[in-house]
Short mmCIF file of C-alpha atoms and ligand atoms in Angstrom, two decimals:
data_model
loop_
_atom_site.label_atom_id
_atom_site.label_comp_id
_atom_site.label_asym_id
_atom_site.label_seq_id
_atom_site.Cartn_x
_atom_site.Cartn_y
_atom_site.Cartn_z
CA MET A 1 2.87 -11.31 -0.95
CA ASN A 2 4.15 -7.91 -1.84
CA VAL A 3 4.14 -8.29 -5.44
CA ILE A 4 2.64 -4.90 -6.14
CA ARG A 5 5.91 -2.73 -6.13
CA ARG A 6 5.52 0.76 -4.70
CA LYS A 7 7.21 2.65 -1.55
CA PRO A 8 7.92 -0.42 0.93
CA TRP A 9 5.61 1.55 3.77
CA ALA A 10 2.81 1.79 1.28
CA LEU A 11 2.35 -2.09 1.71
CA PRO A 12 -0.26 -3.88 2.11
CA GLU A 13 -2.11 -1.72 5.53
CA SER A 14 -2.59 1.54 3.00
CA GLU A 15 -4.30 -1.08 0.40
CA ALA A 16 -7.49 -2.76 0.50
CA THR A 17 -7.25 -6.85 0.27
CA PRO A 18 -7.88 -8.01 -3.11
CA GLU A 19 -10.36 -9.91 -3.02
CA ASP A 20 -8.60 -13.50 -4.41
CA MET A 21 -6.68 -12.91 -1.62
CA PHE A 22 -9.04 -12.88 0.53
CA TRP A 23 -10.72 -16.16 -0.51
CA ASN A 24 -7.11 -18.28 -0.25
CA ARG A 25 -7.23 -17.17 3.31
CA ARG A 26 -10.25 -17.55 3.85
CA LYS A 27 -9.37 -21.36 3.32
CA PHE A 28 -6.76 -21.49 4.98
CA MET A 29 -8.49 -20.13 7.84
CA THR A 30 -11.22 -22.57 7.59
CA GLY A 31 -8.64 -25.12 8.21
CA ILE A 32 -7.65 -23.66 11.64
CA ALA A 33 -10.92 -23.35 12.72
CA GLY A 34 -11.50 -26.72 11.57
CA GLY A 35 -9.83 -28.09 14.88
CA ALA A 36 -7.64 -30.53 14.33
CA ILE A 37 -5.58 -30.04 12.06
CA GLY A 38 -5.11 -26.58 12.54
CA LEU A 39 -4.47 -26.98 16.21
CA THR A 40 -1.51 -29.98 15.60
CA ALA A 41 0.60 -27.27 12.99
CA PHE A 42 -0.22 -24.19 15.03
CA GLY A 43 0.21 -26.30 18.92
CA GLY A 44 -0.08 -23.33 21.42
CA LEU A 45 0.00 -20.23 18.91
CA ARG A 46 -3.68 -19.34 19.41
CA GLY A 47 -3.27 -17.88 23.08
CA THR A 48 -4.88 -20.61 24.99
CA ALA A 49 -1.48 -22.70 25.89
CA ASN A 50 0.40 -19.59 26.61
CA ALA A 51 -1.87 -17.86 28.29
CA SER A 52 -2.09 -20.47 30.67
CA ASP A 53 1.77 -19.46 31.14
CA ASP A 54 1.09 -15.86 31.59
CA PRO A 55 0.91 -15.00 35.52
CA SER A 56 -1.83 -12.74 35.32
CA ALA A 57 -4.01 -15.89 33.93
CA GLY A 58 -5.56 -16.51 37.48
CA LEU A 59 -7.25 -13.03 36.90
CA TYR A 60 -9.47 -14.45 34.14
CA PRO A 61 -12.09 -14.78 33.06
CA VAL A 62 -13.66 -11.28 34.16
CA PRO A 63 -17.13 -10.17 34.86
CA ARG A 64 -18.68 -8.99 31.59
CA ASN A 65 -19.84 -5.61 31.53
CA ASP A 66 -23.43 -5.95 29.64
CA SER A 67 -23.89 -2.77 28.75
CA PHE A 68 -21.87 -3.22 25.69
CA LYS A 69 -23.97 -4.89 22.97
CA LEU A 70 -23.28 -6.35 19.56
CA ASP A 71 -25.44 -6.85 16.60
CA ARG A 72 -23.69 -10.40 15.43
CA GLU A 73 -21.83 -13.32 16.72
CA LEU A 74 -18.21 -13.13 18.24
CA THR A 75 -15.53 -13.77 15.99
CA GLU A 76 -14.21 -17.40 16.49
CA GLU A 77 -10.93 -16.83 18.53
CA ALA A 78 -9.02 -18.93 16.13
CA VAL A 79 -9.88 -16.48 13.43
CA ALA A 80 -9.27 -13.42 15.12
CA SER A 81 -5.67 -14.96 16.50
CA THR A 82 -4.22 -15.98 13.33
CA TYR A 83 -5.17 -12.34 11.15
CA ASN A 84 -3.51 -9.77 12.92
CA ASN A 85 -2.11 -6.59 12.01
CA PHE A 86 1.24 -6.25 14.34
CA TYR A 87 3.76 -4.67 11.75
CA GLU A 88 6.78 -5.05 14.17
CA PHE A 89 6.51 -9.40 13.54
CA GLY A 90 5.90 -8.42 9.09
CA THR A 91 3.68 -6.57 7.58
CA HIS A 92 1.12 -9.47 6.39
CA LYS A 93 -1.00 -10.98 8.58
CA GLN A 94 0.37 -14.11 10.20
CA ILE A 95 2.09 -13.09 12.51
CA ALA A 96 0.65 -14.64 14.92
CA ARG A 97 3.43 -17.22 15.21
CA ALA A 98 6.42 -15.02 15.34
CA ALA A 99 4.70 -12.64 17.79
CA GLN A 100 5.40 -15.14 20.38
CA ALA A 101 9.01 -14.17 20.79
CA LEU A 102 8.01 -10.63 22.63
CA PRO A 103 8.64 -11.39 26.12
CA ILE A 104 5.65 -9.67 28.41
CA ARG A 105 7.43 -10.51 31.97
CA PRO A 106 8.76 -8.22 33.51
CA TRP A 107 6.97 -5.40 31.90
CA THR A 108 6.41 -2.05 32.81
CA VAL A 109 4.10 1.19 31.79
CA VAL A 110 5.71 4.60 31.99
CA ILE A 111 3.31 7.47 32.80
CA ASP A 112 4.73 10.94 32.38
CA GLY A 113 4.48 14.07 30.65
CA LEU A 114 1.88 16.88 32.27
CA VAL A 115 0.43 15.06 35.20
CA ASP A 116 0.55 15.09 38.65
CA ASN A 117 1.55 11.41 39.45
CA PRO A 118 4.06 10.46 36.97
CA GLN A 119 4.98 6.71 36.93
CA THR A 120 6.30 3.94 35.98
CA LEU A 121 3.44 0.93 36.56
CA ASP A 122 4.91 -2.76 36.88
CA ILE A 123 1.87 -4.70 34.51
CA ASP A 124 0.83 -6.75 37.59
CA ALA A 125 0.49 -4.16 39.63
CA LEU A 126 -1.85 -1.80 37.28
CA LEU A 127 -3.63 -5.48 36.61
CA ALA A 128 -4.05 -5.71 40.38
CA LYS A 129 -4.57 -2.12 40.95
CA MET A 130 -7.85 -1.33 38.14
CA PRO A 131 -11.54 -2.30 37.70
CA LEU A 132 -10.94 -5.62 35.21
CA GLU A 133 -14.13 -6.11 33.23
CA GLU A 134 -15.50 -8.48 30.16
CA ARG A 135 -17.00 -5.84 26.97
CA LEU A 136 -18.25 -6.98 23.72
CA TYR A 137 -16.70 -4.74 20.97
CA ARG A 138 -17.01 -4.47 16.88
CA PHE A 139 -13.32 -3.47 15.85
CA ARG A 140 -13.29 -2.07 12.02
CA CYS A 141 -10.16 -2.02 10.38
CA VAL A 142 -8.91 0.83 7.61
CA GLU A 143 -8.63 -1.77 5.20
CA ALA A 144 -12.88 -2.90 5.25
CA TRP A 145 -12.26 -5.59 6.89
CA SER A 146 -14.38 -6.09 11.04
CA MET A 147 -14.34 -8.73 13.48
CA ALA A 148 -16.30 -8.70 17.29
CA VAL A 149 -14.57 -9.46 20.21
CA PRO A 150 -14.70 -9.79 24.02
CA TRP A 151 -12.29 -7.37 25.27
CA SER A 152 -10.86 -8.10 29.05
CA GLY A 153 -9.27 -4.76 30.74
CA PHE A 154 -10.44 -1.37 32.18
CA ALA A 155 -11.88 2.07 31.47
CA LEU A 156 -8.62 4.04 30.12
CA SER A 157 -10.56 6.71 32.38
CA GLU A 158 -9.02 5.15 34.88
CA LEU A 159 -5.53 4.86 33.86
CA VAL A 160 -6.53 8.94 33.11
CA LYS A 161 -6.81 9.25 36.90
CA LEU A 162 -4.17 7.55 38.55
CA ALA A 163 -2.35 10.00 36.46
CA SER A 164 -4.09 13.09 37.69
CA PRO A 165 -3.87 14.92 34.52
CA GLN A 166 -2.59 19.15 35.06
CA SER A 167 -5.08 20.99 33.00
CA ASP A 168 -2.86 22.12 30.42
CA ALA A 169 -2.61 18.30 29.44
CA LYS A 170 -4.92 17.41 25.82
CA TYR A 171 -3.45 15.19 24.90
CA LEU A 172 -2.59 11.47 25.19
CA ARG A 173 0.61 9.64 23.40
CA PHE A 174 0.62 6.01 23.69
CA GLU A 175 4.51 3.97 22.62
CA THR A 176 4.96 0.53 21.87
CA PHE A 177 8.06 -1.13 22.84
CA ASN A 178 11.33 -0.45 20.76
CA ASN A 179 12.82 -3.71 20.49
CA PRO A 180 14.52 -4.64 17.09
CA ASP A 181 16.10 -8.41 18.42
CA VAL A 182 12.66 -9.68 18.87
CA ALA A 183 10.84 -7.87 16.47
CA PRO A 184 12.39 -8.20 13.03
CA GLY A 185 10.05 -5.29 11.31
CA GLN A 186 11.84 -3.37 13.49
CA LYS A 187 14.64 -3.26 11.71
CA GLN A 188 12.83 -2.24 8.75
CA SER A 189 14.19 1.24 9.18
CA TRP A 190 11.59 2.85 6.88
CA TYR A 191 9.49 2.56 9.63
CA PRO A 192 9.47 5.78 12.27
CA TRP A 193 9.34 3.05 15.03
CA PRO A 194 8.71 3.07 16.75
CA TYR A 195 4.52 2.39 17.03
CA VAL A 196 2.76 5.77 18.35
CA GLU A 197 -0.66 6.76 18.96
CA GLY A 198 -2.89 9.30 20.13
CA MET A 199 -5.63 10.74 21.17
CA THR A 200 -7.55 14.16 22.82
CA LEU A 201 -7.85 13.76 26.72
CA ALA A 202 -11.68 14.13 26.47
CA GLU A 203 -11.99 11.29 23.71
CA ALA A 204 -9.78 8.53 26.41
CA THR A 205 -12.17 9.76 29.20
CA ASN A 206 -15.46 8.73 26.99
CA GLU A 207 -16.17 5.47 28.20
CA LEU A 208 -16.06 3.14 25.42
CA ALA A 209 -11.93 4.03 25.69
CA PHE A 210 -10.72 0.43 26.90
CA MET A 211 -7.15 -0.47 28.03
CA VAL A 212 -7.42 -3.99 26.98
CA THR A 213 -5.55 -6.76 29.01
CA GLY A 214 -7.07 -9.64 27.61
CA VAL A 215 -8.96 -11.35 24.86
CA TYR A 216 -11.59 -14.05 24.78
CA GLY A 217 -11.31 -15.18 29.13
CA LYS A 218 -7.69 -15.03 29.06
CA PRO A 219 -4.57 -12.51 29.34
CA LEU A 220 -4.23 -11.07 25.92
CA ALA A 221 -1.92 -13.57 23.37
CA LYS A 222 0.90 -11.80 22.65
CA GLN A 223 -0.26 -11.76 18.30
CA PHE A 224 -2.34 -8.92 20.29
CA GLY A 225 -0.57 -6.93 21.68
CA ALA A 226 0.18 -7.84 24.86
CA PRO A 227 0.23 -7.35 27.37
CA LEU A 228 -1.37 -3.93 27.04
CA ARG A 229 -3.11 -2.73 24.29
CA LEU A 230 -5.71 -0.24 23.59
CA ALA A 231 -9.20 -0.77 22.14
CA LEU A 232 -11.15 2.90 20.40
CA PRO A 233 -13.96 0.94 19.04
CA TRP A 234 -15.67 4.04 17.11
CA LYS A 235 -12.03 4.74 15.04
CA TYR A 236 -10.05 3.00 12.30
CA GLY A 237 -8.20 -0.33 13.63
CA PHE A 238 -4.84 1.78 13.69
CA LYS A 239 -5.50 3.71 16.68
CA SER A 240 -5.96 0.72 18.59
CA ILE A 241 -2.15 0.57 19.52
CA LYS A 242 -0.65 -2.27 20.55
CA SER A 243 2.58 -3.77 23.50
CA VAL A 244 1.73 -0.43 25.31
CA VAL A 245 5.60 0.89 27.43
CA ARG A 246 4.30 4.81 27.80
CA ILE A 247 1.30 7.31 28.34
CA SER A 248 2.63 10.74 28.03
CA PHE A 249 0.12 13.94 28.83
CA THR A 250 0.79 16.50 26.57
CA LYS A 251 0.36 19.63 24.85
CA GLU A 252 0.81 18.63 21.27
CA ARG A 253 -0.88 16.93 19.60
CA PRO A 254 0.87 13.66 19.06
CA VAL A 255 1.30 12.07 15.51
CA GLY A 256 0.63 8.15 15.13
CA LEU A 257 3.26 6.23 13.08
CA TRP A 258 0.56 5.94 10.04
CA GLU A 259 0.25 9.47 9.75
CA ALA A 260 4.00 10.25 9.76
CA ILE A 261 4.28 8.27 6.52
CA GLN A 262 1.11 8.95 4.37
CA ALA A 263 -0.57 11.54 6.25
CA LYS A 264 -2.53 12.09 3.13
CA GLU A 265 -4.70 8.66 4.39
CA TYR A 266 -3.98 8.45 7.64
CA GLY A 267 -4.75 11.34 9.91
CA PHE A 268 -5.11 11.83 13.68
CA TRP A 269 -9.26 11.20 14.43
CA ALA A 270 -9.41 8.32 11.71
CA ASN A 271 -13.41 7.95 12.87
CA VAL A 272 -15.35 5.32 11.33
CA ASN A 273 -17.75 6.66 8.13
CA PRO A 274 -18.65 4.97 5.46
CA GLY A 275 -19.46 7.99 3.78
CA VAL A 276 -15.95 9.27 3.76
CA PRO A 277 -13.77 7.12 1.23
CA HIS A 278 -10.46 6.09 2.22
CA PRO A 279 -8.23 8.24 -1.18
CA ARG A 280 -8.20 4.66 -2.43
CA TRP A 281 -11.20 2.68 -1.85
CA SER A 282 -14.61 2.95 -0.11
CA GLN A 283 -15.29 2.41 3.82
CA ALA A 284 -19.05 2.05 2.83
CA SER A 285 -19.19 -1.61 3.55
CA GLU A 286 -16.52 -4.30 5.66
CA ARG A 287 -15.78 -7.70 4.89
CA VAL A 288 -16.63 -9.98 8.53
CA LEU A 289 -13.60 -12.39 9.47
CA GLY A 290 -14.78 -15.28 9.65
CA THR A 291 -17.58 -16.03 8.13
CA GLY A 292 -17.00 -14.03 4.84
CA GLU A 293 -20.33 -11.60 5.33
CA HIS A 294 -20.27 -7.94 4.22
CA ARG A 295 -21.76 -5.48 6.17
CA ASP A 296 -22.18 -1.79 5.65
CA THR A 297 -20.16 -0.03 7.58
CA LEU A 298 -21.95 2.25 10.34
CA MET A 299 -21.41 5.84 11.71
CA PHE A 300 -18.67 6.10 14.20
CA ASN A 301 -18.55 2.04 13.94
CA GLY A 302 -22.13 1.98 15.55
CA TYR A 303 -21.03 3.96 18.79
CA ALA A 304 -22.35 7.19 17.32
CA GLU A 305 -24.59 7.80 20.69
CA GLN A 306 -21.48 7.42 22.89
CA VAL A 307 -19.02 9.70 21.07
CA ALA A 308 -21.27 12.20 18.09
CA GLY A 309 -21.01 14.67 21.10
CA LEU A 310 -16.75 14.89 21.25
CA TYR A 311 -16.84 16.32 17.60
CA LYS A 312 -19.92 18.66 18.14
CA ASP A 313 -17.26 21.67 17.46
CA LEU A 314 -14.27 20.02 15.58
CA GLN A 315 -16.24 19.96 11.84
CA GLY A 316 -13.08 22.24 10.92
CA GLU A 317 -10.95 19.39 11.57
CA LYS A 318 -10.27 15.89 9.54
CA LEU A 319 -12.43 13.85 11.22
CA TYR A 320 -12.82 10.28 9.49
CA MET A 321 -9.76 10.13 7.88
N1 MTE B 401 2.49 -1.22 17.84
C1 MTE B 401 1.03 -1.83 16.93
N2 MTE B 401 0.10 -1.45 17.06
C2 MTE B 401 -1.36 -1.94 16.14
C3 MTE B 401 -0.69 -1.97 14.63
C4 MTE B 401 0.95 -2.29 14.43
O1 MTE B 401 1.33 -2.79 13.71
N3 MTE B 401 1.37 -1.92 15.38
N4 MTE B 401 -1.43 -2.55 14.10
C5 MTE B 401 -2.85 -1.34 14.42
C6 MTE B 401 -4.38 -2.45 13.15
S1 MTE B 401 -3.63 -1.61 11.51
C7 MTE B 401 -5.10 -3.01 13.51
S2 MTE B 401 -6.25 -2.82 12.54
C8 MTE B 401 -4.67 -3.55 14.81
C9 MTE B 401 -5.24 -5.21 14.70
O2 MTE B 401 -5.16 -5.68 15.77
P1 MTE B 401 -5.69 -7.19 15.81
O3 MTE B 401 -4.32 -7.85 15.52
O4 MTE B 401 -5.75 -7.35 17.52
O5 MTE B 401 -6.72 -7.52 15.19
O6 MTE B 401 -3.79 -3.39 15.79
C10 MTE B 401 -3.51 -2.14 15.39
N5 MTE B 401 -2.10 -1.55 16.58
MO1 MO B 402 -5.65 -1.86 10.39
#
């Protein structure tokens, strides 16, 4: 798939998918969605079979919070769970099978930095503590594809409360696991592993910021970033970091993996804005996964009402890359 020769890290996150590849992929995905054939070929890969082995399976489905509404159909599970960005398992979209190698128990999440309650939490203890709910969210990748998914999880603000940030904490820095023995992508030493992402404390306590623990009414399948990932639906998808092991409260603005390797194209804020093109392609519209439909991209991915106020006093910042 990596046919165009360029710096290895420039592939393919930083490259809009050529249409011909997209249509081939569509045929492939339609095959899976078709049912019996896909199911036989892929076994439990979609997460259905694996999810029932997950010790948190009994927690799902969780009640839906109806204040988060969609303007479109949900993306089919078979589509969303077989088209993933998870560079730890490969630089292409078909990493779902490889991602099954990730051990998700035991799993601990460290909360540290400028907080009154630093702690190491076992994932199942965290799940038991948090008010789980389902939210239907849009998702917009910087590569100009989109989906709509029913995440389960809890508001990030709940975790912030648990940590009790000190007055000089301004940012949250999230870190993914680092285990090249199970994640072959992490043997590619030109990436600055582990994957890191961050946001301001104000963004983290916005009602939309969501810690995801499940999807499609089940525990999170591994390819989605089990057992704990982020969803910041008004930002480009690379901000929604997967398989989180550490959350640090900091005074300094964290530098994400993509910003570290390509700061001219991937910044800290990465808010969706159809009027601000990526340096190499337009962000005006998006391909809807599974349907092939093209839609106009919305300001803040349709969440302006909830988040525009966060940026009022930040007009000097590069808010949209
Ligand atoms: N740890 C980690 N988190 C990650 C990524 C990644 O490669 N590694 N890719 C990001 C990108 S670019 C996108 S679009 C989304 C994809 O999420 P999905 O596979 O659930 O659609 O995950 C984001 N989080
Ligand atoms: Mo992405």
